[in-house]
């Protein structure tokens, strides 16, 4: 009769062989694997978005819940969680409504004005080009080519707008469902954490669960802080660029400032691309002198943000020195591209935390 330990010596090689075959088959049919992953993510998109919304709003809900829990009235303290979720979501909805009420009409007016001025812009650009020798471009021919392009482009097909409307409607329904699910996630988060710990306990030993849970929690905190720091930084850039463009009397200042703020959420490359667009629009609509002035002002603003504002905010929230923030952005972007730039700072904060714990444990062992 074969003993149990004789079976166990074949278990590890068998599992390794199965894993090797599975990895080989995955690499052999990556196209189908990627298609399958894409199809699964498309189905799970509302659930993933719900967890992302809950993840971002959780710190606000937690602080608001602590405030209500400390209330003297038992009626309020007993319903602290429900009240916190209601207050946070109501505040978020009001802010979104205000943004749409204040910014959207201004953006629509700027875009409409820009579209109406396209013929004048094209004419002025062509007149500048025709000033140089060997250049003689007739505006009528340019407009004729533009008209032919617009007529033959997909934008002239009614089915494109129908498809876009259907896709947008589906996206809107999924977004609403995600918001509703995120509310239940925040209200019943302890139950979800218990289930997560239960499934983790099946595959991970107790000692490993403790270490993984400790650093996973820190990683969550670092990412949440970085998200809020990035939003604060983008808001500051929006306000400063709007003030600068307004002082310089640049056309479409609200639209350009909003673009600069949003693109600033993508470190380094986002601010560069937004600045190039803003300078180009100013050059076309307001002339070379104002375009150069805007370029100089935005360059100063971006340098101020990259070297002072953003590192200071990160330093205060993640306890990282400005040098390490800038070094992390450059190294992360150099090795992993745009995702390295976005995730380098929270990854660096987590690495610093792990290193400090390791050094602290070694010092305590020696003592």
Short mmCIF file of C-alpha atoms in Angstrom, two decimals, residues 10 20 25 29 35 46 50 56 61 69 98 150 180 208 212 254 280 288 306 310 333 360:
data_model
loop_
_atom_site.label_atom_id
_atom_site.label_comp_id
_atom_site.label_asym_id
_atom_site.label_seq_id
_atom_site.Cartn_x
_atom_site.Cartn_y
_atom_site.Cartn_z
CA UNK A 10 4.47 13.94 -6.85
CA UNK A 20 3.51 25.14 -17.47
CA UNK A 25 -1.43 27.47 -24.15
CA UNK A 29 -3.34 31.85 -28.25
CA UNK A 35 -10.58 38.80 -26.57
CA UNK A 46 -20.49 48.29 -14.03
CA UNK A 50 -18.89 50.65 -8.69
CA UNK A 56 -12.53 56.97 -4.17
CA UNK A 61 -17.57 58.63 3.92
CA UNK A 69 -21.05 58.88 15.21
CA UNK A 98 -22.90 73.09 -10.37
CA UNK A 150 -16.94 66.66 -44.25
CA UNK A 180 -26.25 52.56 -6.96
CA UNK A 208 1.01 35.38 4.93
CA UNK A 212 -0.36 40.80 2.82
CA UNK A 254 -12.46 78.84 -19.68
CA UNK A 280 -1.59 76.71 -30.77
CA UNK A 288 2.06 85.41 -32.57
CA UNK A 306 6.13 70.23 -11.37
CA UNK A 310 2.79 68.92 -6.83
CA UNK A 333 7.88 56.83 -16.89
CA UNK A 360 13.19 48.61 11.81
#
